Coordinates of C-alpha atoms in Angstrom, one line a residue:
Chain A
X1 CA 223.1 183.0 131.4
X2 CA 225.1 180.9 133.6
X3 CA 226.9 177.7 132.9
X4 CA 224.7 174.9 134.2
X5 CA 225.6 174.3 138.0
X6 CA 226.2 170.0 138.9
X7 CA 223.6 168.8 140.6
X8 CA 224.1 169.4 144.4
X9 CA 225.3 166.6 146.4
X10 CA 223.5 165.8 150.0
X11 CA 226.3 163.8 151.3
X12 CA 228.6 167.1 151.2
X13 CA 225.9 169.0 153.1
X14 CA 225.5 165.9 155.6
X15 CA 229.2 165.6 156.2
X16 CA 228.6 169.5 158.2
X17 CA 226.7 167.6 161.3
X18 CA 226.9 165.9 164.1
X19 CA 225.4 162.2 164.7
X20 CA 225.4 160.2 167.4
X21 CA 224.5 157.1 165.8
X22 CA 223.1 154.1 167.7
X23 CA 224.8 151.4 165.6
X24 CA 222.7 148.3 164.2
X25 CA 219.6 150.1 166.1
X26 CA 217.7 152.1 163.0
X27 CA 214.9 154.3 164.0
X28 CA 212.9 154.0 161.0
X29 CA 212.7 150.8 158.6
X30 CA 210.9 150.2 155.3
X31 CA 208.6 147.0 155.8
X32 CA 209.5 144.2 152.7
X33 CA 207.3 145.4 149.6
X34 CA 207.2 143.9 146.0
X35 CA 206.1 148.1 144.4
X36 CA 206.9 150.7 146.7
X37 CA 203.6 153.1 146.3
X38 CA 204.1 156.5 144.7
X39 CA 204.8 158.3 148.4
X40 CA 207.7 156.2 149.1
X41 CA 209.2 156.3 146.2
X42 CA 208.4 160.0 146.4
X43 CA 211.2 159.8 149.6
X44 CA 214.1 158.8 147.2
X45 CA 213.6 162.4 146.4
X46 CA 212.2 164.4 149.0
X47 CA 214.0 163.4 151.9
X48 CA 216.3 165.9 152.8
X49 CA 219.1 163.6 154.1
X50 CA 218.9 161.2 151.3
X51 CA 218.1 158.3 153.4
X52 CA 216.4 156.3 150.8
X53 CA 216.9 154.4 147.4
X54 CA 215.5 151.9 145.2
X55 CA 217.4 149.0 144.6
X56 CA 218.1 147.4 141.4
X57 CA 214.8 145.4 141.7
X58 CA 212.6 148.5 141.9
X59 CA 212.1 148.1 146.2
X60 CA 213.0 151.3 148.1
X61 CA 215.4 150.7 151.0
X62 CA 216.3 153.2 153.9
X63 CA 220.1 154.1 155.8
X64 CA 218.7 156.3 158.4
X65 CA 222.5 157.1 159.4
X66 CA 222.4 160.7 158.0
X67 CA 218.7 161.3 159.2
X68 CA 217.7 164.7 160.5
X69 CA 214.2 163.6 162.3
X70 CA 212.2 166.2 160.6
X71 CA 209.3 163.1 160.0
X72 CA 208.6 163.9 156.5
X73 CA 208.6 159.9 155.7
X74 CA 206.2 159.4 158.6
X75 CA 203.8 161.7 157.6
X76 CA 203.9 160.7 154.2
X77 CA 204.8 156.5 154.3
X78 CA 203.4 155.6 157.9
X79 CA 199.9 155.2 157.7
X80 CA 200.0 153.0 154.9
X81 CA 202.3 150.7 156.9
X82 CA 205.0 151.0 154.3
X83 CA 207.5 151.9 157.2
X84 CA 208.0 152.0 160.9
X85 CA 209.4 155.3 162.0
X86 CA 210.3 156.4 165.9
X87 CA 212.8 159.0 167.6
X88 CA 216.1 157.3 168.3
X89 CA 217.1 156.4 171.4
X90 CA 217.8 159.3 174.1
X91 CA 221.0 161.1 173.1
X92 CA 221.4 159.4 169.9
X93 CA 220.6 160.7 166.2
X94 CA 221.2 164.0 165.1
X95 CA 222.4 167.0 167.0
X96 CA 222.4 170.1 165.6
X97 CA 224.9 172.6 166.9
X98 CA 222.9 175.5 165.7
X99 CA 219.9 174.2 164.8
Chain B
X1 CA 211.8 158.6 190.8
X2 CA 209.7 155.9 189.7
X3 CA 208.1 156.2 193.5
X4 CA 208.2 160.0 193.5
X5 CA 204.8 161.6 191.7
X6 CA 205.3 165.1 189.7
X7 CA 202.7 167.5 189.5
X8 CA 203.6 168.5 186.2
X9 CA 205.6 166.3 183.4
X10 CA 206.4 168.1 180.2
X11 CA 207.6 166.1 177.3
X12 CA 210.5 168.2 175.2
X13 CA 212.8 170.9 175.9
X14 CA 211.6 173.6 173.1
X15 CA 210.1 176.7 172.9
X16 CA 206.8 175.8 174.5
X17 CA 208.2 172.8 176.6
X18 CA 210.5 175.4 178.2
X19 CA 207.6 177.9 178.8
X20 CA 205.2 175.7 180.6
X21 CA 208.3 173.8 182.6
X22 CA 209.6 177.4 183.4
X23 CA 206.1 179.1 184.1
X24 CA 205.2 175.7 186.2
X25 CA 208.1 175.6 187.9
X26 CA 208.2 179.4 189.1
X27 CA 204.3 179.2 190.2
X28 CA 206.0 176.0 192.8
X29 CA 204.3 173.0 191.0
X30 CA 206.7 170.0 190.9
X31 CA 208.1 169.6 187.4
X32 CA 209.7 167.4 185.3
X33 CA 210.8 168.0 181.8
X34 CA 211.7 165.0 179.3
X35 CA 214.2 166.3 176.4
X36 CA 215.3 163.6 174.0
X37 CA 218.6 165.2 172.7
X38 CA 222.1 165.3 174.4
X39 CA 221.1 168.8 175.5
X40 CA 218.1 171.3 174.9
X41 CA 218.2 172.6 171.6
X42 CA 220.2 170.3 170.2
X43 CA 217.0 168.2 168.0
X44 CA 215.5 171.7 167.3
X45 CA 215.3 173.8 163.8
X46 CA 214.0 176.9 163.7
X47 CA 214.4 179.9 161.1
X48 CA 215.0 181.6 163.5
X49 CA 213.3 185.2 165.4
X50 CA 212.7 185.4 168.7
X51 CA 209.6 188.0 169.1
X52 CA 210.4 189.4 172.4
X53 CA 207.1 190.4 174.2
X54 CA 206.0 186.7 174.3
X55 CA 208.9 186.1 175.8
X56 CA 208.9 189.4 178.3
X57 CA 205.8 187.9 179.7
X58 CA 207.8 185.0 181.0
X59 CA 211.2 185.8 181.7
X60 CA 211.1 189.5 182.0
X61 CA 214.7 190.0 182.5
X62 CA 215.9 187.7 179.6
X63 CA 217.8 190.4 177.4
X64 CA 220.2 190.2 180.2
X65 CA 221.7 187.1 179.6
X66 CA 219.9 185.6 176.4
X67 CA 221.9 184.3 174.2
X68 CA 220.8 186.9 171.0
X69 CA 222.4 187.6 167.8
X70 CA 220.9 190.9 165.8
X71 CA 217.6 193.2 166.6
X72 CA 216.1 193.4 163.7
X73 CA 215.4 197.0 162.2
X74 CA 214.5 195.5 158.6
X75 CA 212.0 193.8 156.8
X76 CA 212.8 192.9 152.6
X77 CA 209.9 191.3 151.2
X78 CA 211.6 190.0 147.5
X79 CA 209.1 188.4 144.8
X80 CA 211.3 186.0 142.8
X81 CA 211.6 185.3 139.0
X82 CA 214.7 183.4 138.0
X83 CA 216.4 186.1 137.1
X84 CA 215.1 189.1 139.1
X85 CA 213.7 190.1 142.3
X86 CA 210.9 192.7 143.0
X87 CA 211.5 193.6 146.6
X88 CA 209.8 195.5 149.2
X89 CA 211.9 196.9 152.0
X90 CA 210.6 198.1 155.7
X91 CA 213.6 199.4 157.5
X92 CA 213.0 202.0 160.2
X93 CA 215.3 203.2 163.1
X94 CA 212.7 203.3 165.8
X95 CA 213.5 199.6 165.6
X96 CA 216.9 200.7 167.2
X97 CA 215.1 200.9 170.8
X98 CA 216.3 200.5 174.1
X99 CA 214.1 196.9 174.5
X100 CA 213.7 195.9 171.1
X101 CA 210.7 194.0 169.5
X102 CA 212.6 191.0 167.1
X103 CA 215.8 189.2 167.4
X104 CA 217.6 186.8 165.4
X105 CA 218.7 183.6 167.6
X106 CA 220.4 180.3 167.1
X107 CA 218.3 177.5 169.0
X108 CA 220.5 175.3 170.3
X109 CA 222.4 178.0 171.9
X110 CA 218.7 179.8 172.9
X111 CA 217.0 176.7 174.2
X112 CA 220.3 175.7 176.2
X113 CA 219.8 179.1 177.8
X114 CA 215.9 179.2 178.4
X115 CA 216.6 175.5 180.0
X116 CA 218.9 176.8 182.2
X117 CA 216.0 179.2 183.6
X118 CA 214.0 176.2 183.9
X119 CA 216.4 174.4 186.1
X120 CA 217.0 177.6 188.3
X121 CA 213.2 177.3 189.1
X122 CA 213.7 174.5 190.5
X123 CA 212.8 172.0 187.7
X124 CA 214.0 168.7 186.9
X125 CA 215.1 168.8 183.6
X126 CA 216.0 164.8 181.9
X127 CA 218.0 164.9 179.1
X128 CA 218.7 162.1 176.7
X129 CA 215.1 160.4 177.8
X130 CA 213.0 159.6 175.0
X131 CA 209.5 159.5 175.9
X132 CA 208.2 156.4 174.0
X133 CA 204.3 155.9 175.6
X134 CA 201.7 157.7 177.5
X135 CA 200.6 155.5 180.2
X136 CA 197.0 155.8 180.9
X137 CA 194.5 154.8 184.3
X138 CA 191.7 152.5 184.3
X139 CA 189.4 155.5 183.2
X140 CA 191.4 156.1 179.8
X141 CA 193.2 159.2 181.8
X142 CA 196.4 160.1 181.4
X143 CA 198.7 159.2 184.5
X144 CA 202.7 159.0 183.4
X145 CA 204.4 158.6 180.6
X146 CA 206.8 155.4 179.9
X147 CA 210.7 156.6 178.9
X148 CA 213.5 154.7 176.9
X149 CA 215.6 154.5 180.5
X150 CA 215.3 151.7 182.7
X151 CA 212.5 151.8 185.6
X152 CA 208.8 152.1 185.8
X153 CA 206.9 154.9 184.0
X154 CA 206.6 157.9 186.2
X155 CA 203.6 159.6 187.2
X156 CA 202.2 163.1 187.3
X157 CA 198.7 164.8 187.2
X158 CA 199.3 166.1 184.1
X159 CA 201.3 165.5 180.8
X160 CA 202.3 168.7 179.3
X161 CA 202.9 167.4 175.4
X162 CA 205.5 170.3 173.8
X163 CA 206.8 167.3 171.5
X164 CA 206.5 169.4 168.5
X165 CA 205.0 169.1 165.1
X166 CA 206.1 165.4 164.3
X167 CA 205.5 164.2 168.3
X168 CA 204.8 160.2 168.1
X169 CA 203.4 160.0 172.0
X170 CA 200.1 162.1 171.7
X171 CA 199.2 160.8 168.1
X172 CA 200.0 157.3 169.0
X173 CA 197.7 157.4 172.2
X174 CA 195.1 158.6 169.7
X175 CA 194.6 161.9 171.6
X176 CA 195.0 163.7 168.0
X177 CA 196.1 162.5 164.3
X178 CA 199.3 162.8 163.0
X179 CA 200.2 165.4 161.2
X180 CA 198.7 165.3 157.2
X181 CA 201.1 166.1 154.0
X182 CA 198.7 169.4 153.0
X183 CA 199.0 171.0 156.6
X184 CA 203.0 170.9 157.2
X185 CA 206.0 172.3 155.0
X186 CA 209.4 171.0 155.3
X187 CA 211.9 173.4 155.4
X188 CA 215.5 173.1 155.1
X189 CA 218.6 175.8 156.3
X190 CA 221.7 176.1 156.3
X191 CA 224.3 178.3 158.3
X192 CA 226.7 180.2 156.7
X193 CA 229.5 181.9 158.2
X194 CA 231.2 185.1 157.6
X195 CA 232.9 188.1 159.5
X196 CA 230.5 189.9 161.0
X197 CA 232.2 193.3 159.4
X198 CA 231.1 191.5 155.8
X199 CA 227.4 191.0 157.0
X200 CA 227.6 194.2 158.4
X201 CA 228.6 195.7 154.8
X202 CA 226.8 193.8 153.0
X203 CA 223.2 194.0 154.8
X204 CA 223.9 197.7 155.4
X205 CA 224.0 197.4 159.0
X206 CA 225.0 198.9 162.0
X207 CA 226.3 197.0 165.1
X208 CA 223.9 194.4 166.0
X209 CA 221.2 195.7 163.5
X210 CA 219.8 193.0 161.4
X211 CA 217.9 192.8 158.2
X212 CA 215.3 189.3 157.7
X213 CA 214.8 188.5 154.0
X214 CA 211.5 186.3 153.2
X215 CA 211.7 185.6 149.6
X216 CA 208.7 183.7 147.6
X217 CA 208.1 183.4 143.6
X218 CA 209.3 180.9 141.3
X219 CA 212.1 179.7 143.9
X220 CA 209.7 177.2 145.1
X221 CA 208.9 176.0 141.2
X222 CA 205.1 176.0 141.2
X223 CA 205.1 175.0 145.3
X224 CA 203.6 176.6 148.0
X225 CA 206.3 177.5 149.6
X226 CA 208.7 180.6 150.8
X227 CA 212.7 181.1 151.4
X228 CA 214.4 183.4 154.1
X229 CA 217.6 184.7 154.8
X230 CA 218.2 186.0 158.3
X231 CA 221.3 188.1 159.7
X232 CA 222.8 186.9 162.5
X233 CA 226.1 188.3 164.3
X234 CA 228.4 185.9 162.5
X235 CA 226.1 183.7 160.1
X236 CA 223.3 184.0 157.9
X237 CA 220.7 181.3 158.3
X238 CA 219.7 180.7 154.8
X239 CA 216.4 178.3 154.4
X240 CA 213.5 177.2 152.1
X241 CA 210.6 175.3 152.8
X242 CA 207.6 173.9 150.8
X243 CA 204.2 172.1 151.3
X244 CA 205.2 168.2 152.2
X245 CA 202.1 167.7 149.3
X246 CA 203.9 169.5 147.3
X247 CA 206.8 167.6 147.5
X248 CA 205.3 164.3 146.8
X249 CA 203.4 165.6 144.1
X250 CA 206.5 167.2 141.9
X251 CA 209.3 165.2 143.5
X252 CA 211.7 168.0 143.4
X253 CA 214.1 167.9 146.0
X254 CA 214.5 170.2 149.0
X255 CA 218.1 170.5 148.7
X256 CA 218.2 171.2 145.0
X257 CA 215.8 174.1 145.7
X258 CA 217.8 175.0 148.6
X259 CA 220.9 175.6 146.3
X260 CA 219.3 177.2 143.5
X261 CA 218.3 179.9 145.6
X262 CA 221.3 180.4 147.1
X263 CA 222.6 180.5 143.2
X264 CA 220.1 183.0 142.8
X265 CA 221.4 186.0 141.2
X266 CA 219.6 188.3 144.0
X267 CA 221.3 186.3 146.7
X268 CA 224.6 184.8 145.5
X269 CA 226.5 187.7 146.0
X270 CA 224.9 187.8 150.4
X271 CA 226.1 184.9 150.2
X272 CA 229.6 184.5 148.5
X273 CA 232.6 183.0 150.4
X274 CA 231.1 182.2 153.3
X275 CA 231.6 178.7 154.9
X276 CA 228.5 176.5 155.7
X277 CA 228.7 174.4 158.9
X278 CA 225.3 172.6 159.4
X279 CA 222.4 171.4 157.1
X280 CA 219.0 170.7 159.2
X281 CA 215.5 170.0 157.9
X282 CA 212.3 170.2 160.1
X283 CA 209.1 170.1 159.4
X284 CA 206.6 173.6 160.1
X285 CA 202.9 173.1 160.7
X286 CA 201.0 174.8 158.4
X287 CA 197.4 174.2 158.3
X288 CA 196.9 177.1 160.6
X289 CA 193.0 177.4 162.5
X290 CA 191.3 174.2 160.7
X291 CA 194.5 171.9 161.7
X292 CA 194.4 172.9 165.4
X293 CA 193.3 169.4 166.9
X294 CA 192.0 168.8 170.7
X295 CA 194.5 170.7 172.9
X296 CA 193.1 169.0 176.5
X297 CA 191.9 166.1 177.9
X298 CA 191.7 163.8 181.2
X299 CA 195.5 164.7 182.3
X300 CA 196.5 165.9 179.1
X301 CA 197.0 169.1 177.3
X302 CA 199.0 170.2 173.8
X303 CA 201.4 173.1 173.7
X304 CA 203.1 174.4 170.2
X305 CA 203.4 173.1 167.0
X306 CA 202.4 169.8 168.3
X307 CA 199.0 171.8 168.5
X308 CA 199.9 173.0 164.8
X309 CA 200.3 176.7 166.3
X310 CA 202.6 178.5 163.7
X311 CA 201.0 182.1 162.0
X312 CA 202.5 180.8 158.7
X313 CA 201.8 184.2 157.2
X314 CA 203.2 186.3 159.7
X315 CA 205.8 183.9 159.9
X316 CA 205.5 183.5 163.4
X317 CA 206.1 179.9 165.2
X318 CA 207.4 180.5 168.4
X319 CA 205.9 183.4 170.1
X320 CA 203.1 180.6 169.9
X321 CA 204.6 178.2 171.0
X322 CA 205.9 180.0 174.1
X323 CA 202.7 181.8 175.2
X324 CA 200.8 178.3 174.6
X325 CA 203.4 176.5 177.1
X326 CA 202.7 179.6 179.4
X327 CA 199.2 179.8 179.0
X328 CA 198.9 176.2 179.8
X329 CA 201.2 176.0 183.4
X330 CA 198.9 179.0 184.2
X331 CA 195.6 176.7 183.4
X332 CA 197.6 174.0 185.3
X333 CA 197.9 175.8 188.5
X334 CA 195.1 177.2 188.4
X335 CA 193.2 173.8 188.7
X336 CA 196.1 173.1 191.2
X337 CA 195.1 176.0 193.7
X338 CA 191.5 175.3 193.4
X339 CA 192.0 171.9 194.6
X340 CA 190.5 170.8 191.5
X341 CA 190.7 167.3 190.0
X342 CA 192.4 167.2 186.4
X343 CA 190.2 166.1 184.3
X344 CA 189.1 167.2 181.1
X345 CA 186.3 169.6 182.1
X346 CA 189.0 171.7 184.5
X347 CA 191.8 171.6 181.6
X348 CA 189.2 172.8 179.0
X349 CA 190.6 176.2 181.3
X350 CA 193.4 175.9 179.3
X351 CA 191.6 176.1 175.6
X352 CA 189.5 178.9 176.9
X353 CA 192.9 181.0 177.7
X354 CA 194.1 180.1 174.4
X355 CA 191.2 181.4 172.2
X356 CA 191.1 184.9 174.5
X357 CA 194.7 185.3 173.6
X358 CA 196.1 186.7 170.0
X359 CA 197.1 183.0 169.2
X360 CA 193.6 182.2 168.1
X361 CA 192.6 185.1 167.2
X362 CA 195.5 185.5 164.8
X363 CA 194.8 181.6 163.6
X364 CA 191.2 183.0 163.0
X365 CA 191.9 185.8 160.8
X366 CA 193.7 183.7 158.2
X367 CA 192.0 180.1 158.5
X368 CA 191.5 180.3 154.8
X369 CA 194.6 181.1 154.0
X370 CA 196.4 177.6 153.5
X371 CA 193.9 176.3 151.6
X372 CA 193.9 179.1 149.0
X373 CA 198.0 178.5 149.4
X374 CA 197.7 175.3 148.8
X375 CA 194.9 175.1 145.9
X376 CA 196.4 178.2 144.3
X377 CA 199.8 177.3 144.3
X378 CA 200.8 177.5 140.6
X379 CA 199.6 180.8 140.5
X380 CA 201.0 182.4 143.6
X381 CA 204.7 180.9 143.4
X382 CA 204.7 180.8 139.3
X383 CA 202.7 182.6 137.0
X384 CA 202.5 185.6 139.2
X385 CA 205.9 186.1 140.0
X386 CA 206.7 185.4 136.4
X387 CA 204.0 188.3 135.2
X388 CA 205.2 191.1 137.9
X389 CA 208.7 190.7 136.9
X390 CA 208.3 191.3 133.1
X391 CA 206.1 194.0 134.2
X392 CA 208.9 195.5 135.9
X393 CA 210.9 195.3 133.8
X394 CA 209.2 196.9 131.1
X395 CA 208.7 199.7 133.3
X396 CA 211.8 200.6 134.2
X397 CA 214.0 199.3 130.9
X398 CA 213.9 202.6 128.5
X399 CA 214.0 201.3 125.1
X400 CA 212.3 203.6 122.7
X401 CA 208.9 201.9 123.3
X402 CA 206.2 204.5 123.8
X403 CA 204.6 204.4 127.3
X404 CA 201.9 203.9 127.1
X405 CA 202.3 200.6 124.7
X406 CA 204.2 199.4 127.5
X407 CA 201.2 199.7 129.9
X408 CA 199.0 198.1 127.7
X409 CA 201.5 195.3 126.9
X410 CA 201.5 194.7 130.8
X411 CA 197.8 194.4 131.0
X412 CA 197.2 192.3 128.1
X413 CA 200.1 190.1 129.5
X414 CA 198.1 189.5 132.6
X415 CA 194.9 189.1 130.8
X416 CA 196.6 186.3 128.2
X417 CA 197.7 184.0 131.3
X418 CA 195.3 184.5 134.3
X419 CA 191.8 185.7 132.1
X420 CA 189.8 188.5 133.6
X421 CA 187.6 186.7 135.4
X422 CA 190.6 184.7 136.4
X423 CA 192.2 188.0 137.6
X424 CA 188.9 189.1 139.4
X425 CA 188.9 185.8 141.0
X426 CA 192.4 185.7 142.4
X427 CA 191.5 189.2 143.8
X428 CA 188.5 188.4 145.9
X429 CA 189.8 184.7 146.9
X430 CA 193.0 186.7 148.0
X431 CA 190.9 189.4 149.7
X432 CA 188.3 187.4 151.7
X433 CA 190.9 184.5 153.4
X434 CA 193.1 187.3 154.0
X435 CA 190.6 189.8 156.3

């Protein structure tokens, strides 16, 4: 067997791509909550870029800086209102040089 | 523009955007094409493999100047343990033809390309424009859409919505839902680089030969879910994707399964020393027939994954995608030429070319499929793949151990974990959503 392998690091893999981001403008935001519901806090794990965390009180908050726009979080946190979620402006975001 | 009034307005810049806008374009209709990125391509993910008769039937010509990285002359089909793989391989030089059927592309480069076409048929193509709102007319039809640059919205007689599987415009107008957690996977890839001499050796290839890997078993840890390494001329995209359910059920994250397949002992060595450039993540629809929602209405129609058309069996997304953008400019001028208005009833053209085509039909044939992925999940990606490895290897480790006790250590192996009736079930459930 192998040696066990560190956890892999998402910030590394993030560091690879282009953003364009639109500064102060996020595209998606996490409405104020007391207990995020199980889906949300799901996306402290699921997202692929990372984007969210749950603060020291327990709340989940979003950086939507490294976001790739795939829209897992919307179809999983939307319809319960938890969060607001839109494409970024035109020529903003993410943009994949191979995609 | 906001006084001029389009025929035609197609919102995003992918593989079906670019079919309709191209196919629209060439027939003479007046069309513009909303893309939200800095250029075409450059907010789209795909695996990916070009099928090339989908295609054909739009730009005939393309192998010309399409930007294409390897034909592909072989198939591995690998069933994963942790340790092991049990592979089936399809490689056959008739592949190795003069117009061949698969290729391996890189989107942003492929979409830049295919928009190019567009433009040269005389479309106007609006990058950086982020369609926000469909505007509708006093009757509830759509008339325009509204954009994220200055101006009024801008008119047509019909929105052409290629937006893709996560598009906000047609579920926010309530002209079908958004897409649900069971019915898309989210995949993620990365690109790794290497000499192409390396990929060459290592994949056993020759010149622009290239070898696709789909790869499912306990990789995706109990998920329905599948990973994929394709060849291309200087990189290997290297992905894995799982049910979004699935996700938010075990909470295991899609990059940590990303790397431990590439740590897998079947792969690491494909893989070693190369230097990753980009990380993406997009969703796939995957609810197949069921999940297909209303594809036409008063102005409107739906092309592509937006319409949730992806073969997730067959692996195929964009031939889709493609002959539903064509299918629908044809259904377009159709109603054009026969001085039709373009309302629902006319459009509904567009549906009936859909289901006469393969796309349905293929969506048909397996439109029990995702629901036995998705029900069955444990047992597909776990305990099977866990029971055909130490099956194999007891067949082919020699060890002293009689034959025949093998064989019946094998069966009673199967029997202890899935039951008989078990067994016989997984059979038939297998059998009837696959015919």
């Amino acid at each position: 067997m192998t040696a066990p392998v560190k956890g892999p690091r998402v910030e590394e893999k993030l560091y690879q791509n282009r953003y364009q981001v639109d500064a102060g403008k996020p595209h998606i935001t996490v409405a104020p909550h007391d207990t995020p519901s199980p889906n949300l806090l799901a996306m402290t794990r699921i997202c692929p870029a990372g984007c969210y965390a749950q603060n020291e009180a327990g709340q989940v908050e979003i950086v939507a800086d490294g976001c790739m726009e795939c829209g897992t979080c919307r179809v999983l946190c939307e319809e319960t209102g938890e969060i607001t979620w839109n494409y970024p402006r035109g020529g903003y975001g993410v943009l994949f040089k191979f995609g | 523009m906001a006084d001029e009034k389009f025929d035609v307005i197609v919102i995003g810049a992918g593989m079906s955007g670019n079919a309709a806008a191209y196919v629209a374009a060439e027939k003479g209709l007046k069309v513009l094409q909303l893309e939200r990125g800095e250029y075409p391509g450059s907010k789209n993910v795909q695996g990916a493999i070009l099928y090339a008769d989908m295609l054909e039937k739009i730009v005939p010509d393309f192998r010309e100047d399409a930007p294409l990285e390897r034909h592909l002359v072989e198939q591995r089909f690998w069933m994963m343990s942790e340790t092991s793989h049990t592979g089936m391989h399809y490689r056959s030089d008739t592949f190795n033809e003069d117009k061949p059927n698969r290729y391996t592309i890189i989107r942003s480069q492929f979409d830049r390309w295919f928009s190019g076409k567009v433009r040269e048929k005389g479309a106007i193509v609006l990058t950086e424009t982020t369609a926000t709102e469909l505007v509708t007319g006093r009757d509830g039809a759509v008339i325009g859409v509204r954009t994220d640059r200055s101006g009024g919205p801008i008119y047509a007689d019909v929105v052409v919505l290629a937006e893709g599987v996560n598009g906000l415009l047609g579920s926010r107008a309530g002209l079908r839902e958004r897409p649900k957690a069971a019915q898309v996977a989210l995949a993620v890839k990365e690109m790794h680089f290497m000499p192409r001499e390396t990929i060459e050796a290592r994949f056993n290839l020759d010149g622009d030969a290239g070898v696709v890997i789909e790869a499912a078993g306990t990789i995706s840890k109990g998920m329905a879910g599948m990973g994929f390494v394709y060849t291309n001329k200087e990189s290997l995209s290297v992905g894995i994707g799982c049910l979004v359910s699935d996700f938010a059920e075990t909470g295991e994250t899609p990059y940590g399964l990303l790397d431990a397949f590439r740590r897998h002992p079947s792969l690491r060595p494909l893989l070693a020393d190369a230097e990753i450039k980009e990380y993406a993540a997009h969703l796939i629809p995957e609810g197949g027939y069921r999940a297909v929602p209303q594809l036409f209405g008063d102005g409107w129609v739906v092309v592509g994954d937006a319409g949730q058309f992806n073969n997730a069996i067959h692996r195929e997304g964009s031939n889709l995608a493609m002959t539903t953008g064509r299918l629908a400019a044809e259904a377009i001028f159709q109603v054009k030429t026969r001085r039709q208005p373009f309302t629902a009833e006319n459009l509904a053209l567009y549906k009936r070319m859909v289901d006469d085509s393969f796309v349905m039909k293929d969506l048909k044939k397996y439109k029990d499929m995702p629901r036995l992925l998705h029900t069955q999940s444990s047992n597909l990606f776990l305990t099977y793949p866990q029971l055909v490895s130490k099956a194999m290897e007891d067949f082919v480790r020699v060890d002293g151990t009689p034959k025949l006790e093998k064989e019946k250590a094998t069966v009673r192996n199967f029997v202890r974990t899935r039951s008989w009736t078990g067994l016989f079930g997984d059979a038939v459930r297998l059998a009837r959503a696959w015919r």
